Amino acid sequence: MAREQTSVLNALDVAKTQWYHFTAIVIAGMGFFTDAYDLFSIANVTKLLGRIYYTHPGSDKPGSLPPNVSMAVNGVALCGTLAGQVFFGWLGDKLGRKKVYGITLALMVISSLASGLSFGNTPKGVISTLCFFRFWLGFGIGGDYPLSATIMSEYANKKTRGAFIAAVFAMQGFGILVGGIVSLIVSTAFDHAYKAPPYKVNAAASLPKQADYVWRIILMFGAVPAAMTFYSRAKMPETARYTALVARNAKQAALDMSKVLQVELQADEPTKSFERASNNSFGLFSKKDIYTAVGWLPAAAEMNAIHEVYRVARAQVLIALCGTVPGYWFTVAFIDILGRFFIQLMGFFFMTVFMLALAIPYDHWTKKENRVGFLVMYALTFFFANFGPNATTFIVPAEIFPARLRSTCHGLSAAAGKAGAIVGAFGFLYAAQSKDPKKTDAGYPPGIGMKNSLIMLAVINFVGMLFTFLVPEAKGKSLEEMSRENEEEEGDDPATTASRTVNPV
């Protein structure tokens, strides 16, 4: 690697942790806060959508989304996310991280607002436009995965790089939590303002017309945090590693980083020798369905439409507080101490253990007196998902690939994880159905049952644990050391080449 580039990159690797690092965490992290809010808040309102648009007069049960509609509403954003991860990951390497970063956020703001303004009042019109805008919302969210991870990894020093990337990803936990809290606030306000009886008491009155505003407000609120950080993203300089290693301008890289980091960086014009070319988040299963299965939620007919939103959101907040948020921040605290490999292996191991602990005595957990125990076990599963592979599979791809391919490869890695989430989200809805055709949800064929579905997930976690043995450890190493870019550049230098000829390694 040429001398001037080496000095810039070494200065970044050993730079002291300072205020700008935390600013970058907040700016990048707010994108993930918004991502999680938008992706998870839909689960809080799908039952309400079913009541509003699919209730049949005279039915003894409130309406619910048909299977194909439910899959579309819950899965279309995941499909958009997968596509966005691949596209924006590639674009981030072609045009630069900074140029693409603002585009993804703008797309998220516009699509969040548009999701709550879905056209028409017929089921087909509302659901079709909701799915259209949620696809593009997911597309913008997908771009945030590779770009945020890459930007944070390229800003950070090697000593605390894992914690910084993990902190960006950990903002997802707060997004999930706030999504539940906003749903609680909105549903409580409407429930108090428009008193409605349970469905079984008065079916028509249990669904006040104002309930249509509830889901729209909850979804549109996702635009607020994204809009708040748009200006800050626009002012971020391009990362020094992209400028130096891909754009081939070490002098500009030094100038950019000197403006924001308290280090003296100097670089001469590039030499001729240097001018030559050199996650996942994944979901375990649909929360709202398992809540009902173990009796956390009353039967739909025992609640009015708005209060059902409140009960679903309350369950989500409990899980976020007990398992999701702590898991993320344990990763932040220990990633640079224990290492990526150990945390991922441990996470998969305990996820396997707790899945089996939920599955084998499943009938035991469905009894009313055991529901608190189930909450603890369920929360621990989420804790070790996030203090484990959900975080590490986001961190590792940002560290092991060369700068010219880092964003693209992270996007592909994240897309692989999202493909698994899509298969899991759709597959679990069908697999978890009762074996008895009389006990399946409306419109679903018989499945293998909740118990067998949980066992299947335990097996998948075990396979993930085995694949962890292929993961390289990046703790304490520079990005160039992990990607071997320094070796590639040294090979371009005539003196180094001659030295290796005389003294082969």
Coordinates of N, CA and C in Angstrom, one line a residue, residues 133-273:
F133 N -46.7 1.1 -1.3 CA -45.8 2.1 -0.6 C -44.9 1.3 0.4
R134 N -45.3 0.3 1.0 CA -44.5 -0.5 2.0 C -43.4 -1.2 1.2
F135 N -43.6 -1.6 0.0 CA -42.5 -2.1 -0.8 C -41.4 -1.1 -0.9
W136 N -41.7 0.1 -1.3 CA -40.7 1.1 -1.5 C -40.1 1.6 -0.2
L137 N -40.9 1.5 0.9 CA -40.4 1.8 2.2 C -39.3 0.8 2.5
G138 N -39.6 -0.5 2.3 CA -38.6 -1.6 2.5 C -37.4 -1.4 1.6
F139 N -37.6 -0.9 0.4 CA -36.5 -0.7 -0.5 C -35.5 0.3 0.1
G140 N -36.0 1.4 0.6 CA -35.2 2.4 1.3 C -34.5 1.8 2.5
I141 N -35.3 1.1 3.3 CA -34.7 0.5 4.5 C -33.6 -0.5 4.2
G142 N -33.8 -1.2 3.1 CA -32.7 -2.1 2.6 C -31.4 -1.5 2.4
G143 N -31.5 -0.3 1.8 CA -30.2 0.5 1.5 C -29.5 0.9 2.8
D144 N -30.3 1.1 3.9 CA -29.7 1.5 5.1 C -28.7 0.5 5.7
Y145 N -29.0 -0.8 5.5 CA -28.2 -1.9 6.1 C -26.8 -1.8 5.6
P146 N -26.5 -2.0 4.3 CA -25.1 -2.0 3.9 C -24.4 -0.6 4.1
L147 N -25.1 0.5 3.9 CA -24.5 1.8 3.9 C -24.2 2.2 5.4
S148 N -25.1 2.0 6.3 CA -24.8 2.3 7.7 C -23.7 1.5 8.3
A149 N -23.7 0.2 8.0 CA -22.6 -0.7 8.5 C -21.3 -0.3 7.9
T150 N -21.3 -0.1 6.6 CA -20.0 0.3 6.0 C -19.5 1.6 6.4
I151 N -20.3 2.6 6.5 CA -19.9 3.9 7.0 C -19.3 3.9 8.4
M152 N -20.0 3.2 9.3 CA -19.6 3.2 10.6 C -18.3 2.4 10.8
S153 N -18.1 1.3 10.0 CA -16.9 0.5 10.1 C -15.7 1.3 9.5
E154 N -15.9 2.2 8.5 CA -14.9 2.9 7.9 C -14.5 4.2 8.7
Y155 N -15.4 4.6 9.5 CA -15.1 5.8 10.4 C -14.4 5.3 11.7
A156 N -14.6 4.1 12.1 CA -14.2 3.7 13.5 C -12.7 3.4 13.6
N157 N -12.2 3.4 14.8 CA -10.9 2.9 15.0 C -11.0 1.4 15.3
K158 N -9.9 0.7 15.1 CA -10.0 -0.8 15.2 C -10.2 -1.3 16.6
K159 N -9.9 -0.5 17.6 CA -10.1 -1.0 19.0 C -11.6 -1.1 19.4
T160 N -12.4 -0.2 18.9 CA -13.8 -0.1 19.3 C -14.7 -0.2 18.1
R161 N -14.2 -0.7 17.0 CA -15.0 -0.7 15.8 C -16.3 -1.6 16.0
G162 N -16.1 -2.8 16.6 CA -17.2 -3.7 16.8 C -18.3 -3.1 17.6
A163 N -18.0 -2.4 18.7 CA -19.0 -1.7 19.5 C -19.7 -0.6 18.8
F164 N -19.0 0.1 18.0 CA -19.6 1.2 17.2 C -20.6 0.7 16.2
I165 N -20.2 -0.3 15.5 CA -21.2 -0.9 14.5 C -22.3 -1.5 15.2
A166 N -22.1 -2.2 16.3 CA -23.2 -2.8 17.1 C -24.1 -1.8 17.7
A167 N -23.5 -0.6 18.1 CA -24.4 0.5 18.6 C -25.3 1.0 17.5
V168 N -24.9 1.1 16.3 CA -25.8 1.5 15.2 C -26.9 0.5 15.1
F169 N -26.5 -0.8 15.0 CA -27.5 -1.8 14.9 C -28.5 -1.9 16.1
A170 N -28.0 -1.6 17.3 CA -28.8 -1.7 18.5 C -29.9 -0.6 18.5
M171 N -29.8 0.4 17.7 CA -30.9 1.4 17.6 C -32.2 0.7 17.1
Q172 N -32.0 -0.5 16.5 CA -33.2 -1.2 16.1 C -34.1 -1.6 17.3
G173 N -33.4 -1.9 18.4 CA -34.2 -2.3 19.6 C -35.0 -1.1 20.1
F174 N -34.5 0.1 20.1 CA -35.3 1.3 20.5 C -36.4 1.5 19.5
G175 N -36.1 1.3 18.2 CA -37.2 1.4 17.2 C -38.3 0.5 17.4
I176 N -38.1 -0.7 17.8 CA -39.1 -1.7 18.1 C -39.9 -1.2 19.4
L177 N -39.1 -0.8 20.4 CA -39.7 -0.4 21.6 C -40.6 0.9 21.4
V178 N -40.1 1.9 20.7 CA -40.9 3.1 20.4 C -42.1 2.8 19.5
G179 N -41.9 1.8 18.6 CA -43.1 1.4 17.8 C -44.2 0.9 18.7
G180 N -43.9 0.1 19.7 CA -44.9 -0.4 20.6 C -45.5 0.7 21.5
I181 N -44.6 1.7 21.9 CA -45.0 2.8 22.8 C -46.0 3.7 22.0
V182 N -45.6 4.0 20.8 CA -46.5 4.9 20.0 C -47.8 4.2 19.8
S183 N -47.8 2.9 19.5 CA -49.1 2.2 19.3 C -49.9 2.2 20.6
L184 N -49.2 2.1 21.7 CA -49.9 2.2 23.0 C -50.6 3.5 23.2
I185 N -49.8 4.6 22.9 CA -50.3 5.9 23.2 C -51.5 6.2 22.2
V186 N -51.3 5.9 21.0 CA -52.4 6.2 20.0 C -53.6 5.4 20.3
S187 N -53.5 4.1 20.5 CA -54.7 3.3 20.8 C -55.3 3.7 22.1
T188 N -54.6 4.0 23.1 CA -55.2 4.4 24.4 C -56.0 5.7 24.2
A189 N -55.4 6.7 23.5 CA -56.1 8.0 23.3 C -57.4 7.8 22.6
F190 N -57.4 7.0 21.5 CA -58.6 6.7 20.7 C -59.6 5.9 21.5
D191 N -59.1 4.9 22.3 CA -60.0 4.1 23.1 C -60.7 4.9 24.1
H192 N -60.0 5.8 24.7 CA -60.7 6.7 25.7 C -61.6 7.7 25.1
A193 N -61.2 8.2 23.9 CA -62.0 9.2 23.3 C -63.3 8.6 22.7
Y194 N -63.2 7.4 22.2 CA -64.4 6.8 21.5 C -64.7 5.4 22.2
K195 N -65.4 5.5 23.3 CA -65.7 4.3 24.1 C -66.5 3.3 23.2
A196 N -65.9 2.1 23.1 CA -66.6 1.1 22.3 C -66.7 -0.2 23.1
P197 N -67.8 -1.0 22.9 CA -67.9 -2.2 23.6 C -67.2 -3.3 22.9
P198 N -67.0 -4.5 23.6 CA -66.3 -5.6 22.9 C -67.2 -6.1 21.7
Y199 N -66.6 -6.8 20.8 CA -67.3 -7.3 19.6 C -68.5 -8.2 20.0
K200 N -68.3 -9.0 21.0 CA -69.4 -10.0 21.3 C -70.6 -9.3 21.9
V201 N -70.4 -8.0 22.5 CA -71.5 -7.3 23.0 C -72.3 -6.5 22.0
N202 N -71.5 -5.8 21.1 CA -72.1 -5.1 20.0 C -71.1 -5.0 18.9
A203 N -71.3 -5.9 17.9 CA -70.3 -6.0 16.8 C -70.1 -4.7 16.1
A204 N -71.2 -4.0 15.7 CA -71.1 -2.8 14.9 C -70.4 -1.7 15.7
A205 N -70.8 -1.5 17.0 CA -70.3 -0.5 17.8 C -68.8 -0.7 18.3
S206 N -68.3 -2.0 18.2 CA -67.0 -2.3 18.6 C -65.9 -1.7 17.7
L207 N -66.4 -1.3 16.5 CA -65.5 -0.7 15.5 C -65.9 0.7 15.2
P208 N -65.5 1.7 16.0 CA -65.8 3.1 15.6 C -65.1 3.5 14.3
K209 N -65.7 4.4 13.6 CA -65.2 4.8 12.3 C -63.8 5.5 12.5
Q210 N -63.6 6.1 13.6 CA -62.3 6.7 13.9 C -61.2 5.8 14.0
A211 N -61.5 4.5 14.1 CA -60.4 3.5 14.2 C -59.5 3.5 13.0
D212 N -60.0 3.9 11.9 CA -59.3 3.9 10.6 C -58.1 4.9 10.7
Y213 N -58.2 5.9 11.6 CA -57.1 6.8 11.8 C -55.9 6.2 12.6
V214 N -56.2 5.2 13.4 CA -55.2 4.7 14.4 C -54.1 4.1 13.6
W215 N -54.3 3.2 12.7 CA -53.2 2.5 12.0 C -52.5 3.5 11.1
R216 N -53.2 4.5 10.5 CA -52.5 5.5 9.7 C -51.6 6.3 10.4
I217 N -52.0 6.8 11.6 CA -51.1 7.6 12.4 C -49.8 6.8 12.9
I218 N -50.1 5.6 13.3 CA -48.9 4.8 13.8 C -47.9 4.6 12.6
L219 N -48.4 4.3 11.4 CA -47.4 4.0 10.3 C -46.8 5.3 9.9
M220 N -47.5 6.4 9.9 CA -46.9 7.7 9.4 C -45.9 8.3 10.3
F221 N -46.0 7.9 11.6 CA -45.0 8.4 12.6 C -43.6 8.0 12.3
G222 N -43.5 6.9 11.5 CA -42.1 6.5 11.1 C -41.3 7.5 10.3
A223 N -42.0 8.4 9.7 CA -41.3 9.5 8.9 C -40.6 10.5 9.8
V224 N -41.0 10.6 11.1 CA -40.5 11.7 11.9 C -39.0 11.5 12.3
P225 N -38.6 10.4 12.8 CA -37.2 10.3 13.1 C -36.3 10.3 11.9
A226 N -36.8 9.7 10.8 CA -35.9 9.8 9.6 C -35.8 11.2 9.1
A227 N -36.8 12.0 9.1 CA -36.7 13.4 8.7 C -35.8 14.2 9.5
M228 N -35.8 13.9 10.8 CA -35.0 14.6 11.8 C -33.5 14.5 11.5
T229 N -33.0 13.4 10.9 CA -31.6 13.2 10.7 C -31.2 13.4 9.2
F230 N -32.1 13.8 8.4 CA -31.8 14.0 7.0 C -30.7 15.0 6.7
Y231 N -30.8 16.2 7.4 CA -29.8 17.2 7.2 C -28.4 16.8 7.7
S232 N -28.4 16.1 8.8 CA -27.1 15.6 9.3 C -26.4 14.6 8.4
R233 N -27.2 13.8 7.8 CA -26.6 12.8 6.8 C -26.1 13.5 5.6
A234 N -26.8 14.6 5.2 CA -26.3 15.3 4.0 C -25.0 16.0 4.3
K235 N -24.7 16.3 5.5 CA -23.5 17.1 5.9 C -22.3 16.1 6.2
M236 N -22.5 14.8 6.3 CA -21.5 13.9 6.6 C -20.5 13.8 5.4
P237 N -19.2 13.9 5.7 CA -18.2 13.7 4.6 C -18.2 12.2 4.2
E238 N -17.6 12.0 2.9 CA -17.4 10.7 2.5 C -16.4 10.0 3.4
T239 N -16.5 8.7 3.6 CA -15.5 8.0 4.4 C -14.1 8.1 3.8
A240 N -13.1 8.2 4.7 CA -11.8 8.3 4.2 C -11.3 7.0 3.5
R241 N -11.8 5.9 3.9 CA -11.4 4.6 3.3 C -12.0 4.6 1.8
Y242 N -13.2 5.0 1.6 CA -13.7 5.0 0.2 C -12.9 6.0 -0.6
T243 N -12.7 7.2 -0.1 CA -12.0 8.2 -0.8 C -10.6 7.8 -1.2
A244 N -9.9 7.2 -0.2 CA -8.5 6.8 -0.4 C -8.3 5.5 -1.2
L245 N -9.1 4.5 -0.9 CA -8.9 3.2 -1.5 C -9.7 3.0 -2.8
V246 N -10.9 3.6 -2.9 CA -11.7 3.4 -4.1 C -11.6 4.6 -5.1
A247 N -11.8 5.8 -4.5 CA -11.8 7.0 -5.3 C -10.3 7.4 -5.6
R248 N -9.4 6.9 -4.9 CA -7.9 7.1 -5.1 C -7.5 8.5 -4.9
N249 N -8.0 9.1 -3.8 CA -7.6 10.5 -3.5 C -7.3 10.6 -2.0
A250 N -6.1 10.3 -1.7 CA -5.6 10.3 -0.3 C -5.6 11.7 0.3
K251 N -5.3 12.6 -0.5 CA -5.2 14.0 0.0 C -6.6 14.5 0.5
Q252 N -7.7 14.2 -0.4 CA -9.0 14.6 0.0 C -9.5 13.8 1.2
A253 N -9.1 12.5 1.3 CA -9.5 11.7 2.5 C -8.9 12.3 3.7
A254 N -7.6 12.8 3.7 CA -7.0 13.4 4.9 C -7.7 14.7 5.2
L255 N -8.1 15.5 4.2 CA -8.8 16.7 4.5 C -10.1 16.5 5.1
D256 N -10.9 15.5 4.6 CA -12.2 15.2 5.1 C -12.2 14.8 6.6
M257 N -11.3 13.9 6.9 CA -11.2 13.4 8.2 C -10.6 14.4 9.2
S258 N -9.7 15.2 8.7 CA -9.2 16.3 9.6 C -10.3 17.3 10.1
K259 N -11.3 17.4 9.3 CA -12.4 18.3 9.6 C -13.3 17.8 10.7
V260 N -13.4 16.5 10.8 CA -14.3 15.9 11.8 C -13.6 15.2 12.9
L261 N -12.4 14.7 12.7 CA -11.7 14.0 13.8 C -10.5 14.9 14.3
Q262 N -10.3 14.8 15.6 CA -9.2 15.6 16.2 C -7.8 14.9 16.0
V263 N -7.5 14.7 14.7 CA -6.2 14.2 14.4 C -5.6 14.9 13.2
E264 N -4.3 15.0 13.2 CA -3.6 15.6 12.1 C -3.3 14.6 11.0
L265 N -3.9 14.8 9.9 CA -3.8 13.9 8.8 C -3.2 14.6 7.6
Q266 N -2.1 14.1 7.0 CA -1.5 14.7 5.8 C -1.3 13.6 4.8
A267 N -1.4 14.0 3.6 CA -1.1 13.0 2.5 C -0.7 13.7 1.2
D268 N 0.3 13.2 0.6 CA 0.7 13.8 -0.7 C -0.2 13.3 -1.8
E269 N 0.0 13.9 -3.0 CA -0.8 13.4 -4.1 C -0.5 11.9 -4.4
P270 N -1.4 11.2 -4.9 CA -1.2 9.8 -5.1 C -0.1 9.5 -6.1
T271 N 0.7 8.5 -5.8 CA 1.8 8.1 -6.6 C 1.3 7.3 -7.8
K272 N 2.1 7.1 -8.8 CA 1.6 6.4 -10.0 C 1.4 4.9 -9.6
S273 N 2.2 4.4 -8.7 CA 2.1 3.0 -8.3 C 0.7 2.7 -7.7

